Amino acid sequence: MTFLLEAKGMTKRFGGLVAVNNVSFGVGAKEILSVIGPNGAGKSTLFKLISSFLRPTAGEVLFRGERISDLAPHIAARKGVVRTFQETTVFRNMSVRDNVIIAHHLRSKASLLGYFFATRQAKEDEAAFGRSADEILGFLGLESIAGETARNLPHGHLRGLGIAIGLATDPAVLLLDEPFAGMNHDETMKAVAMVRKLRERGLTILLVEHDMQAVMKISDRIVVLNFGQKIAEGTPSEIQRNDKVIEAYLGIEDEAIGL
Amino acid sequence: MSISRRIIAVTAFLILVFAVIPILIAVSGRKDFYYTLSSVALLSMASAGVWLTFHIGRINIGQGAYALMGGYVSAILVMSYGVSFWWTLPLAGLFCALASILIGLPILRLRGVYFAMVTLVLTEVARLLALALPVTQGAKGITSIPVEVFGLTLVPDFTMMENPRIAFYYLSVALMTACFALMHRLVNSRIGHICMSLQQNEELASSIGINIAQIRVIAYAISSFLGGLAGAVFVAATQSVYPSSFTVADSINFMLNCFLGGLGYVFGPMLGTLVLYFGWNLLFETGRFQLLIYSALMIALMLVLPNGLLSLGTLRKER
Ligand SMILES: Nc1ncnc2c1ncn2[C@@H]1O[C@H](COP(=O)(O)OP(=O)(O)OP(=O)(O)O)[C@@H](O)[C@H]1O
Ligand SMILES: [Mg+2]
């Protein structure tokens, strides 16, 4: 199998701490791959490495066979690898719709000067971004809050908006860091269905999540991290039966993982 | 605002600054107001630049450095190279913009109080450089800059007008009007939204593909261009430039003008400069209490109207 995105020997040190230690795995096109592990296992750090927000101490990330580590984050995004944030990160003082519109940046055809002088291309861009933003908000069921200022939104909607912003960049690979955190059961199930729909749109999805029920339901494959190291990789049923995983992770924090 | 209301507002503003105010000054005989109002216009342009750096989320207390730089560039070009004053205006602006790109590339990575402190130091560095460099002629500055080297015939020759002060008034308000018109367009275009996205969250902005380093430098360069341009006209109006023409106090005032007018409003710096400049002069009557009363009023205003004077309008609407 050829991978769309491949992490090879990824290592990240923070001073004496090895947050991510020689982790390798690959993701195929249109796959949903989850990264799980206890708090502090290095999951978010791994995502930041993949999306070029951090430089690896060692190792590299290949996207469509091309090395994307060491690029600036906006260049990685331009190539199609886009992350969302673990914390609910949105443009707080903009409306929901403006949040999504601004996130269409990578689809701009007009130049900055073009936007200043409102050239025909710039106007076309803006009209297209507006339409696309409405489509994305509709797809995520957020159209009713399009006019709200983001800082006034409840937590669940903020998560949704975070994903909407990610989608607006039209990524090939979307990295979702704990998209279901703070959601109740019903909301989570809706969000799971939504992530499936994303895949049907042709996206490849990497997911960090603590909600084990959701992870088992949604993932094609799972990578398990513990203390920065990959301790297992496989399908949900393989992971659930894996002794190392049960010992290092599942066995200890019974309640936290909801099994 | 609807289009027709906007046209009315713009027309009213133009009539006010280009006709009503000159008539009022002529009637009242207070010719000194030409100088005062030219200063307000120029200082508000420099403040508009500071406002733009606020718009990308940076507290800029270094505009005095660029105003000083622009002033010296214009003075030196006129005095040593015989360049027409009109040409020195864009040249001074461009010189400052280029300098700010070189300075901005490293320092714009800093945020919050760190950026603010570095820019504050920048003003002092500019003053010390003006003292030390041979071209700037040290503490005695460059004086008696001639007003009669205006070669271009397209624009009014200052010496031909009975009172150069009037000419500088028209020049200053014309530049201010152009500056705020461009700023208004900039802020309401997609570029303004991109700047705002940086202000609100740089990491998120770069995650959606915005080249944050580039946008920061562009905004800072525009800001410095305005500072340099304002400084150049100011120097021509006073026919002299000294290392102390623009100091840390001026840099702080540019920033306060923005706060006072309102960081959320593109015309905030204009109103802020007007109120602050006249407020300070009115308080002159209070003698040694001037600074004390001034500071107390500023603090009170920031507590009562944290979003600036222009937020008064929206407050009423919200109720
Ligand atoms: N910028 C940083 N500087 C120093 N240490 C860091 C930094 N970022 C993360 N760490 C450390 O690296 C380790 C892994 O952190 P990371 O955020 O990747 O964990 P995680 O698996 O995402 O945890 P959680 O489930 O709590 O989100 C932690 O010990 C953390 O304290
Ligand atoms: Mg994390």
Short mmCIF file of C-alpha atoms in Angstrom, two decimals, chain A residues 19-165:
data_model
loop_
_atom_site.label_atom_id
_atom_site.label_comp_id
_atom_site.label_asym_id
_atom_site.label_seq_id
_atom_site.Cartn_x
_atom_site.Cartn_y
_atom_site.Cartn_z
CA ALA A 19 7.85 14.01 23.88
CA VAL A 20 7.78 11.95 20.69
CA ASN A 21 10.26 9.12 20.30
CA ASN A 22 11.01 7.52 16.93
CA VAL A 23 7.40 7.19 15.79
CA SER A 24 6.67 5.91 12.29
CA PHE A 25 3.36 5.22 10.57
CA GLY A 26 1.54 5.94 7.36
CA VAL A 27 -1.96 6.97 6.33
CA GLY A 28 -3.60 5.95 3.09
CA ALA A 29 -5.87 8.22 1.09
CA LYS A 30 -9.39 8.51 2.50
CA GLU A 31 -8.40 6.64 5.62
CA ILE A 32 -9.47 7.60 9.14
CA LEU A 33 -6.55 6.98 11.48
CA SER A 34 -6.75 7.69 15.20
CA VAL A 35 -3.85 8.36 17.52
CA ILE A 36 -4.63 7.46 21.12
CA GLY A 37 -2.67 7.36 24.35
CA PRO A 38 -2.76 8.62 27.94
CA ASN A 39 -2.42 12.33 28.78
CA GLY A 40 1.01 13.62 27.93
CA ALA A 41 1.76 10.68 25.62
CA GLY A 42 2.82 13.07 22.86
CA LYS A 43 -0.23 13.00 20.61
CA SER A 44 -0.63 16.74 20.16
CA THR A 45 3.10 17.12 19.70
CA LEU A 46 2.99 14.50 16.96
CA PHE A 47 0.21 16.43 15.22
CA LYS A 48 2.16 19.67 15.46
CA LEU A 49 5.15 17.91 13.90
CA ILE A 50 3.05 16.59 11.04
CA SER A 51 1.46 19.98 10.33
CA SER A 52 4.91 21.68 10.50
CA PHE A 53 4.02 23.77 13.55
CA LEU A 54 7.04 22.19 15.24
CA ARG A 55 10.34 21.13 13.75
CA PRO A 56 11.24 17.52 14.45
CA THR A 57 14.46 16.82 16.35
CA ALA A 58 14.82 13.82 14.04
CA GLY A 59 12.74 12.13 11.40
CA GLU A 60 10.60 13.50 8.61
CA VAL A 61 7.09 13.68 7.25
CA LEU A 62 6.41 12.81 3.64
CA PHE A 63 3.26 13.99 1.92
CA ARG A 64 2.66 12.55 -1.54
CA GLY A 65 6.27 11.41 -1.29
CA GLU A 66 7.58 14.94 -0.70
CA ARG A 67 9.23 16.03 2.52
CA ILE A 68 7.11 18.65 4.31
CA SER A 69 8.93 18.85 7.65
CA ASP A 70 10.84 22.11 8.15
CA LEU A 71 8.35 24.06 6.05
CA ALA A 72 6.50 27.02 7.53
CA PRO A 73 3.02 25.99 8.73
CA HIS A 74 1.26 28.08 6.08
CA ILE A 75 3.21 26.27 3.37
CA ALA A 76 2.25 22.87 4.75
CA ALA A 77 -1.35 24.08 4.75
CA ARG A 78 -0.95 25.21 1.15
CA LYS A 79 0.20 21.72 0.23
CA GLY A 80 -2.91 20.29 1.85
CA VAL A 81 -1.98 19.23 5.39
CA VAL A 82 -4.10 21.23 7.85
CA ARG A 83 -4.59 20.87 11.59
CA THR A 84 -7.29 21.93 13.98
CA PHE A 85 -6.42 22.80 17.56
CA GLN A 86 -6.96 20.86 20.77
CA GLU A 87 -8.05 24.04 22.52
CA THR A 88 -11.10 25.60 20.92
CA THR A 89 -9.25 27.97 18.66
CA VAL A 90 -11.28 30.34 16.50
CA PHE A 91 -11.18 34.03 15.59
CA ARG A 92 -13.15 35.10 18.62
CA ASN A 93 -14.19 38.58 17.55
CA MET A 94 -15.44 37.64 14.11
CA SER A 95 -18.81 36.23 13.16
CA VAL A 96 -18.99 32.49 12.51
CA ARG A 97 -19.43 33.14 8.79
CA ASP A 98 -16.46 35.53 8.68
CA ASN A 99 -14.35 32.92 10.45
CA VAL A 100 -15.07 30.47 7.67
CA ILE A 101 -14.71 33.07 4.92
CA ILE A 102 -11.27 34.18 6.06
CA ALA A 103 -10.21 30.52 6.20
CA HIS A 104 -10.66 30.34 2.43
CA HIS A 105 -7.37 32.19 2.14
CA LEU A 106 -5.65 29.39 0.23
CA ARG A 107 -8.30 29.51 -2.45
CA SER A 108 -7.65 33.19 -3.22
CA LYS A 109 -6.90 33.82 -6.86
CA ALA A 110 -6.63 37.61 -6.55
CA SER A 111 -3.51 39.22 -5.07
CA LEU A 112 -3.53 41.38 -1.96
CA LEU A 113 -3.44 44.48 -4.18
CA GLY A 114 -6.31 43.00 -6.12
CA TYR A 115 -8.36 42.87 -2.93
CA PHE A 116 -7.43 46.45 -2.14
CA PHE A 117 -8.62 47.68 -5.52
CA ALA A 118 -11.60 45.29 -5.59
CA THR A 119 -10.72 43.89 -9.01
CA ARG A 120 -13.14 41.58 -10.77
CA GLN A 121 -11.14 38.56 -9.67
CA ALA A 122 -11.25 39.77 -6.06
CA LYS A 123 -15.00 40.21 -6.20
CA GLU A 124 -15.39 36.76 -7.74
CA ASP A 125 -13.22 35.30 -4.99
CA GLU A 126 -15.24 36.93 -2.25
CA ALA A 127 -18.53 35.79 -3.74
CA ALA A 128 -17.18 32.25 -4.09
CA PHE A 129 -15.86 32.25 -0.50
CA GLY A 130 -19.26 33.39 0.76
CA ARG A 131 -21.07 30.63 -1.11
CA SER A 132 -18.57 28.01 0.01
CA ALA A 133 -18.75 29.20 3.63
CA ASP A 134 -22.53 28.86 3.57
CA GLU A 135 -22.19 25.40 2.08
CA ILE A 136 -19.70 24.30 4.76
CA LEU A 137 -21.82 25.72 7.58
CA GLY A 138 -24.85 23.96 6.13
CA PHE A 139 -22.92 20.71 5.84
CA LEU A 140 -21.94 20.93 9.51
CA GLY A 141 -25.42 22.03 10.59
CA LEU A 142 -24.16 25.40 11.77
CA GLU A 143 -26.10 27.64 9.38
CA SER A 144 -28.40 28.89 12.15
CA ILE A 145 -25.47 30.47 14.03
CA ALA A 146 -23.68 31.95 11.00
CA GLY A 147 -24.22 35.52 12.21
CA GLU A 148 -23.16 34.98 15.83
CA THR A 149 -19.89 36.36 17.12
CA ALA A 150 -17.64 33.41 17.79
CA ARG A 151 -16.78 34.34 21.39
CA ASN A 152 -20.45 33.97 22.38
CA LEU A 153 -20.77 30.39 21.16
CA PRO A 154 -21.21 27.38 23.44
CA HIS A 155 -18.38 24.87 23.52
CA GLY A 156 -19.92 22.33 21.14
CA HIS A 157 -20.44 24.92 18.44
CA LEU A 158 -16.88 26.17 18.85
CA ARG A 159 -15.60 22.67 18.06
CA GLY A 160 -17.83 22.62 15.01
CA LEU A 161 -16.55 26.00 13.92
CA GLY A 162 -12.96 24.79 14.36
CA ILE A 163 -13.70 21.98 11.91
CA ALA A 164 -15.48 24.38 9.54
CA ILE A 165 -12.36 26.54 9.48
#
